[in-house]
Amino acid sequence: MRTPIIAGNWKLNKNRAEAQVLAQAIVAETQSVKDVEVVLCPVYTALETVATVIRNSNIKLGAQDMFWEASGAFTGEVSSDLLKDVGCQYVIIGHSERRQYFFETNETVNKKVKAALTAGLTPIVCVGETLPEREAGQVEAVVGNHVKNGLAGLSSEEIRKIVVAYEPVWAIGTGKTATPEQAQDVHQYIRKLLLELAGEEVGNSVRIQYGGSVKPDNVKELMAKPDIDGALVGGASLKPDSFVSLVKFNS
Ligand code: PEP
């Protein structure tokens, strides 16, 4: 019912030439994949390069962040319209690295989500707890705040258009994956919140990705869980072989 979505977050890696080579390899190896949505999120400076490589493929382009204002005196920022202009259909919002190093809050996430939707971009809204928060039994409180405040003021029809990524911070780039059961528990909780916020039909239609050290050897069991609809992938998206086997988790 929900098309799986596998997105590669290349973070601050790959110049244009490297991005071109990586994207070309992914395009070549995923041509036969029709039942999974694939998104590549390179650095801003490589967006156009990757857009050119993926033009005649099923792969979609995403950015790693954006600002909520459309234009003006905001040195260093990039707007939703500029991302659309370069070919983006997706944008990651509120990644834990943005929250940790660049002081993103649920309020800034909310502004960005609204601006992305207004521009017709699909926001991939990242939520997730830190290890101390998990150990203190606060997973639902933290994730609940991220979801409710990040999506505050959105209509059901707007919620229909988003993707949520559950990324426990302790699993990102650490090699420690949440067990499929740990992930499913939180995904189920997020699903419950989405059902409350947007009603049954929409709540059941929103895709929830898992992110945090997803690799070829753990993707299948994660994807087998009923509320895990895809993966947001950092490290394993930087090599064609590992990313392609994630995209082909089903075969
Ligand atoms: C991420 O950056 O969103 C991520 C999940 O990274 P990694 O796959 O490297 O843990």
mmCIF file of C-alpha atoms and ligand atoms in Angstrom:
data_model
loop_
_atom_site.group_PDB
_atom_site.id
_atom_site.type_symbol
_atom_site.label_atom_id
_atom_site.label_comp_id
_atom_site.label_asym_id
_atom_site.label_seq_id
_atom_site.Cartn_x
_atom_site.Cartn_y
_atom_site.Cartn_z
ATOM 1 C CA MET A 1 0.000 0.000 0.000
ATOM 2 C CA ARG A 2 2.880 2.382 0.802
ATOM 3 C CA THR A 3 5.647 2.503 -1.819
ATOM 4 C CA PRO A 4 8.980 1.973 -0.053
ATOM 5 C CA ILE A 5 11.307 4.956 -0.224
ATOM 6 C CA ILE A 6 15.087 4.652 0.075
ATOM 7 C CA ALA A 7 16.952 7.967 0.280
ATOM 8 C CA GLY A 8 20.691 8.532 0.297
ATOM 9 C CA ASN A 9 21.869 11.409 2.457
ATOM 10 C CA TRP A 10 25.364 12.101 1.198
ATOM 11 C CA LYS A 11 25.942 14.737 3.925
ATOM 12 C CA LEU A 12 29.103 16.823 3.404
ATOM 13 C CA ASN A 13 30.713 14.403 0.956
ATOM 14 C CA LYS A 14 31.378 14.183 -2.783
ATOM 15 C CA ASN A 15 32.473 16.970 -5.072
ATOM 16 C CA ARG A 16 30.771 17.288 -8.457
ATOM 17 C CA ALA A 17 32.991 14.775 -10.222
ATOM 18 C CA GLU A 18 32.602 12.225 -7.422
ATOM 19 C CA ALA A 19 28.869 12.841 -7.222
ATOM 20 C CA GLN A 20 28.568 12.283 -10.961
ATOM 21 C CA VAL A 21 30.378 8.944 -10.786
ATOM 22 C CA LEU A 22 28.305 7.761 -7.822
ATOM 23 C CA ALA A 23 24.995 8.842 -9.342
ATOM 24 C CA GLN A 24 25.868 7.252 -12.693
ATOM 25 C CA ALA A 25 26.640 3.933 -11.015
ATOM 26 C CA ILE A 26 23.385 4.033 -9.054
ATOM 27 C CA VAL A 27 21.352 4.865 -12.153
ATOM 28 C CA ALA A 28 22.976 2.032 -14.105
ATOM 29 C CA GLU A 29 22.323 -0.536 -11.381
ATOM 30 C CA THR A 30 18.770 0.416 -10.440
ATOM 31 C CA GLN A 31 17.119 0.690 -13.843
ATOM 32 C CA SER A 32 15.118 -2.468 -13.251
ATOM 33 C CA VAL A 33 13.758 -1.295 -9.882
ATOM 34 C CA LYS A 34 10.214 -0.044 -10.304
ATOM 35 C CA ASP A 35 8.597 -0.755 -6.946
ATOM 36 C CA VAL A 36 10.871 1.371 -4.733
ATOM 37 C CA GLU A 37 11.223 5.140 -4.779
ATOM 38 C CA VAL A 38 14.872 6.199 -4.763
ATOM 39 C CA VAL A 39 16.073 9.669 -3.732
ATOM 40 C CA LEU A 40 19.612 11.057 -3.795
ATOM 41 C CA CYS A 41 20.495 14.017 -1.567
ATOM 42 C CA PRO A 42 23.918 15.423 -2.478
ATOM 43 C CA VAL A 43 25.477 18.670 -1.251
ATOM 44 C CA TYR A 44 24.004 21.825 -2.767
ATOM 45 C CA THR A 45 26.939 22.332 -5.132
ATOM 46 C CA ALA A 46 26.407 18.888 -6.688
ATOM 47 C CA LEU A 47 22.621 19.111 -7.072
ATOM 48 C CA GLU A 48 22.717 20.232 -10.677
ATOM 49 C CA THR A 49 25.318 17.602 -11.586
ATOM 50 C CA VAL A 50 23.223 14.818 -10.075
ATOM 51 C CA ALA A 51 20.034 16.258 -11.624
ATOM 52 C CA THR A 52 21.651 15.881 -15.041
ATOM 53 C CA VAL A 53 22.741 12.294 -14.394
ATOM 54 C CA ILE A 54 19.334 11.116 -13.148
ATOM 55 C CA ARG A 55 17.254 13.026 -15.737
ATOM 56 C CA ASN A 56 15.982 9.993 -17.643
ATOM 57 C CA SER A 57 15.813 7.601 -14.706
ATOM 58 C CA ASN A 58 13.294 6.876 -11.937
ATOM 59 C CA ILE A 59 15.608 8.391 -9.341
ATOM 60 C CA LYS A 60 14.583 11.621 -7.653
ATOM 61 C CA LEU A 61 16.627 14.499 -6.309
ATOM 62 C CA GLY A 62 16.561 15.837 -2.767
ATOM 63 C CA ALA A 63 18.393 18.509 -0.786
ATOM 64 C CA GLN A 64 19.680 18.161 2.762
ATOM 65 C CA ASP A 65 18.154 21.352 4.158
ATOM 66 C CA MET A 66 16.591 24.676 3.130
ATOM 67 C CA PHE A 67 15.573 28.014 4.627
ATOM 68 C CA TRP A 68 11.928 28.963 5.096
ATOM 69 C CA GLU A 69 12.094 32.429 3.508
ATOM 70 C CA ALA A 70 11.803 32.692 -0.269
ATOM 71 C CA SER A 71 14.463 35.355 -0.853
ATOM 72 C CA GLY A 72 16.123 38.377 0.707
ATOM 73 C CA ALA A 73 18.983 39.299 3.001
ATOM 74 C CA PHE A 74 19.720 35.819 4.390
ATOM 75 C CA THR A 75 23.370 35.259 3.584
ATOM 76 C CA GLY A 76 24.294 31.663 3.033
ATOM 77 C CA GLU A 77 20.764 30.287 2.824
ATOM 78 C CA VAL A 78 18.932 28.438 0.039
ATOM 79 C CA SER A 79 15.173 28.577 -0.534
ATOM 80 C CA SER A 80 12.606 25.989 -1.556
ATOM 81 C CA ASP A 81 12.099 27.680 -4.928
ATOM 82 C CA LEU A 82 15.825 27.488 -5.675
ATOM 83 C CA LEU A 83 15.783 23.779 -4.837
ATOM 84 C CA LYS A 84 12.835 23.275 -7.166
ATOM 85 C CA ASP A 85 14.641 25.269 -9.824
ATOM 86 C CA VAL A 86 17.578 22.857 -9.756
ATOM 87 C CA GLY A 87 15.281 19.823 -9.957
ATOM 88 C CA CYS A 88 14.658 18.792 -6.347
ATOM 89 C CA GLN A 89 11.456 17.046 -5.415
ATOM 90 C CA TYR A 90 12.486 16.241 -1.850
ATOM 91 C CA VAL A 91 14.193 18.046 1.005
ATOM 92 C CA ILE A 92 15.428 16.611 4.302
ATOM 93 C CA ILE A 93 14.267 18.770 7.210
ATOM 94 C CA GLY A 94 15.436 18.658 10.825
ATOM 95 C CA HIS A 95 18.168 16.032 10.476
ATOM 96 C CA SER A 96 19.680 15.401 13.906
ATOM 97 C CA GLU A 97 22.999 16.862 12.715
ATOM 98 C CA ARG A 98 21.156 20.096 11.889
ATOM 99 C CA ARG A 99 19.517 20.018 15.317
ATOM 100 C CA GLN A 100 22.833 19.251 17.068
ATOM 101 C CA TYR A 101 25.315 21.491 15.217
ATOM 102 C CA PHE A 102 23.122 24.186 13.677
ATOM 103 C CA PHE A 103 20.565 24.727 16.422
ATOM 104 C CA GLU A 104 17.496 23.565 14.545
ATOM 105 C CA THR A 105 14.462 23.424 16.784
ATOM 106 C CA ASN A 106 10.994 22.003 16.326
ATOM 107 C CA GLU A 107 9.892 25.558 15.530
ATOM 108 C CA THR A 108 12.416 26.038 12.712
ATOM 109 C CA VAL A 109 11.609 22.554 11.454
ATOM 110 C CA ASN A 110 7.929 23.512 11.351
ATOM 111 C CA LYS A 111 8.619 26.695 9.368
ATOM 112 C CA LYS A 112 10.758 24.792 6.892
ATOM 113 C CA VAL A 113 8.213 21.997 6.476
ATOM 114 C CA LYS A 114 5.495 24.559 5.703
ATOM 115 C CA ALA A 115 7.710 26.424 3.225
ATOM 116 C CA ALA A 116 8.712 23.181 1.512
ATOM 117 C CA LEU A 117 5.090 22.106 1.120
ATOM 118 C CA THR A 118 4.079 25.518 -0.199
ATOM 119 C CA ALA A 119 6.735 25.196 -2.881
ATOM 120 C CA GLY A 120 5.627 21.665 -3.777
ATOM 121 C CA LEU A 121 8.642 19.917 -2.301
ATOM 122 C CA THR A 122 8.211 16.747 -0.244
ATOM 123 C CA PRO A 123 9.802 17.244 3.168
ATOM 124 C CA ILE A 124 11.493 14.247 4.776
ATOM 125 C CA VAL A 125 10.952 15.252 8.400
ATOM 126 C CA CYS A 126 13.550 13.720 10.729
ATOM 127 C CA VAL A 127 12.719 12.834 14.325
ATOM 128 C CA GLY A 128 14.519 10.790 16.934
ATOM 129 C CA GLU A 129 15.900 10.585 20.447
ATOM 130 C CA THR A 130 19.452 10.675 21.792
ATOM 131 C CA LEU A 131 20.896 7.831 23.856
ATOM 132 C CA PRO A 132 20.472 9.623 27.223
ATOM 133 C CA GLU A 133 16.864 10.348 26.274
ATOM 134 C CA ARG A 134 16.280 6.666 25.440
ATOM 135 C CA GLU A 135 17.954 5.562 28.659
ATOM 136 C CA ALA A 136 15.768 7.961 30.622
ATOM 137 C CA GLY A 137 12.645 6.389 29.114
ATOM 138 C CA GLN A 138 11.813 9.507 27.101
ATOM 139 C CA VAL A 139 11.599 8.082 23.601
ATOM 140 C CA GLU A 140 7.891 8.716 23.127
ATOM 141 C CA ALA A 141 8.048 12.133 24.786
ATOM 142 C CA VAL A 142 10.905 13.308 22.547
ATOM 143 C CA VAL A 143 9.670 11.751 19.325
ATOM 144 C CA GLY A 144 6.139 12.901 20.134
ATOM 145 C CA ASN A 145 7.374 16.488 20.508
ATOM 146 C CA HIS A 146 9.314 16.289 17.267
ATOM 147 C CA VAL A 147 6.284 15.002 15.383
ATOM 148 C CA LYS A 148 3.594 17.186 16.956
ATOM 149 C CA ASN A 149 5.572 20.423 16.948
ATOM 150 C CA GLY A 150 7.329 19.775 13.654
ATOM 151 C CA LEU A 151 3.989 19.206 11.946
ATOM 152 C CA ALA A 152 2.000 21.801 13.924
ATOM 153 C CA GLY A 153 -0.634 23.624 11.903
ATOM 154 C CA LEU A 154 -0.492 21.280 8.919
ATOM 155 C CA SER A 155 -3.769 20.140 7.382
ATOM 156 C CA SER A 156 -4.428 16.450 6.772
ATOM 157 C CA GLU A 157 -3.818 17.011 3.081
ATOM 158 C CA GLU A 158 -0.439 18.563 3.866
ATOM 159 C CA ILE A 159 0.459 15.690 6.172
ATOM 160 C CA ARG A 160 -0.404 13.308 3.331
ATOM 161 C CA LYS A 161 2.469 14.825 1.340
ATOM 162 C CA ILE A 162 5.262 14.383 3.876
ATOM 163 C CA VAL A 163 7.656 11.573 4.661
ATOM 164 C CA VAL A 164 8.781 11.035 8.263
ATOM 165 C CA ALA A 165 12.215 9.614 9.044
ATOM 166 C CA TYR A 166 12.704 8.044 12.469
ATOM 167 C CA GLU A 167 16.401 8.326 13.181
ATOM 168 C CA PRO A 168 17.535 7.476 16.691
ATOM 169 C CA VAL A 169 20.538 9.759 17.141
ATOM 170 C CA TRP A 170 22.551 7.000 18.837
ATOM 171 C CA ALA A 171 22.282 4.896 15.680
ATOM 172 C CA ILE A 172 23.377 7.525 13.161
ATOM 173 C CA GLY A 173 26.861 6.924 11.814
ATOM 174 C CA THR A 174 27.712 4.748 14.817
ATOM 175 C CA GLY A 175 27.295 1.283 13.306
ATOM 176 C CA LYS A 176 24.693 0.607 16.056
ATOM 177 C CA THR A 177 21.357 -0.086 14.408
ATOM 178 C CA ALA A 178 18.125 -0.117 16.338
ATOM 179 C CA THR A 179 16.804 -3.658 16.354
ATOM 180 C CA PRO A 180 13.864 -4.124 14.008
ATOM 181 C CA GLU A 181 11.645 -4.437 17.109
ATOM 182 C CA GLN A 182 12.966 -1.210 18.663
ATOM 183 C CA ALA A 183 12.451 0.597 15.382
ATOM 184 C CA GLN A 184 8.975 -0.861 14.813
ATOM 185 C CA ASP A 185 7.884 0.184 18.321
ATOM 186 C CA VAL A 186 8.709 3.806 17.581
ATOM 187 C CA HIS A 187 7.342 3.658 14.034
ATOM 188 C CA GLN A 188 4.084 2.311 15.419
ATOM 189 C CA TYR A 189 3.982 5.189 17.878
ATOM 190 C CA ILE A 190 4.626 7.703 15.076
ATOM 191 C CA ARG A 191 1.874 6.033 13.025
ATOM 192 C CA LYS A 192 -0.516 6.453 15.971
ATOM 193 C CA LEU A 193 0.345 10.162 16.148
ATOM 194 C CA LEU A 194 -0.165 10.565 12.402
ATOM 195 C CA LEU A 195 -3.554 8.852 12.660
ATOM 196 C CA GLU A 196 -4.537 11.255 15.452
ATOM 197 C CA LEU A 197 -3.284 14.292 13.543
ATOM 198 C CA ALA A 198 -4.545 13.484 10.075
ATOM 199 C CA GLY A 199 -7.192 10.760 10.319
ATOM 200 C CA GLU A 200 -7.146 7.135 9.358
ATOM 201 C CA GLU A 201 -6.735 7.257 5.603
ATOM 202 C CA VAL A 202 -3.953 9.858 5.579
ATOM 203 C CA GLY A 203 -2.251 8.518 8.711
ATOM 204 C CA ASN A 204 -2.004 5.105 7.118
ATOM 205 C CA SER A 205 -0.690 6.501 3.846
ATOM 206 C CA VAL A 206 2.305 8.472 5.186
ATOM 207 C CA ARG A 207 5.620 6.707 4.765
ATOM 208 C CA ILE A 208 7.914 6.412 7.774
ATOM 209 C CA GLN A 209 11.567 5.725 6.996
ATOM 210 C CA TYR A 210 14.037 4.311 9.466
ATOM 211 C CA GLY A 211 17.531 5.811 9.561
ATOM 212 C CA GLY A 212 20.588 4.856 11.577
ATOM 213 C CA SER A 213 23.352 2.588 10.290
ATOM 214 C CA VAL A 214 21.132 0.863 7.740
ATOM 215 C CA LYS A 215 23.290 -1.565 5.772
ATOM 216 C CA PRO A 216 22.782 -4.356 3.258
ATOM 217 C CA ASP A 217 22.893 -6.951 6.021
ATOM 218 C CA ASN A 218 20.162 -5.415 8.189
ATOM 219 C CA VAL A 219 17.838 -3.727 5.679
ATOM 220 C CA LYS A 220 15.670 -6.759 4.939
ATOM 221 C CA GLU A 221 14.643 -7.410 8.524
ATOM 222 C CA LEU A 222 13.985 -3.721 9.133
ATOM 223 C CA MET A 223 11.877 -3.434 5.983
ATOM 224 C CA ALA A 224 9.900 -6.520 6.987
ATOM 225 C CA LYS A 225 8.322 -4.590 9.860
ATOM 226 C CA PRO A 226 4.803 -3.341 9.170
ATOM 227 C CA ASP A 227 5.402 0.357 9.840
ATOM 228 C CA ILE A 228 8.891 0.660 8.331
ATOM 229 C CA ASP A 229 8.403 1.990 4.830
ATOM 230 C CA GLY A 230 11.922 2.809 3.774
ATOM 231 C CA ALA A 231 15.321 3.993 4.876
ATOM 232 C CA LEU A 232 17.224 7.245 5.131
ATOM 233 C CA VAL A 233 20.815 6.214 4.630
ATOM 234 C CA GLY A 234 24.062 8.043 5.350
ATOM 235 C CA GLY A 235 27.275 6.009 5.250
ATOM 236 C CA ALA A 236 25.987 3.155 3.111
ATOM 237 C CA SER A 237 24.712 5.597 0.469
ATOM 238 C CA LEU A 238 28.219 6.744 -0.415
ATOM 239 C CA LYS A 239 29.206 3.544 -2.212
ATOM 240 C CA PRO A 240 27.234 2.310 -5.212
ATOM 241 C CA ASP A 241 27.319 -1.359 -4.200
ATOM 242 C CA SER A 242 25.924 -0.893 -0.722
ATOM 243 C CA PHE A 243 23.314 1.686 -1.754
ATOM 244 C CA VAL A 244 22.133 -0.418 -4.681
ATOM 245 C CA SER A 245 21.714 -3.472 -2.464
ATOM 246 C CA LEU A 246 19.621 -1.377 -0.092
ATOM 247 C CA VAL A 247 17.429 -0.266 -2.982
ATOM 248 C CA LYS A 248 17.119 -3.919 -4.034
ATOM 249 C CA PHE A 249 16.294 -5.132 -0.496
ATOM 250 C CA ASN A 250 13.347 -7.009 -1.924
ATOM 251 C CA SER A 251 15.211 -9.140 -4.450
HETATM 252 C C1 PEP B 1 21.649 9.727 8.247
HETATM 253 O O1 PEP B 1 22.522 10.516 7.977
HETATM 254 O O2 PEP B 1 20.490 10.089 8.157
HETATM 255 C C2 PEP B 1 22.027 8.377 8.663
HETATM 256 C C3 PEP B 1 21.079 7.565 9.037
HETATM 257 O O3 PEP B 1 23.360 8.047 8.642
HETATM 258 P P1 PEP B 1 23.984 6.562 8.760
HETATM 259 O O4 PEP B 1 23.242 5.704 7.774
HETATM 260 O O5 PEP B 1 25.438 6.738 8.385
HETATM 261 O O6 PEP B 1 23.799 6.115 10.155
#
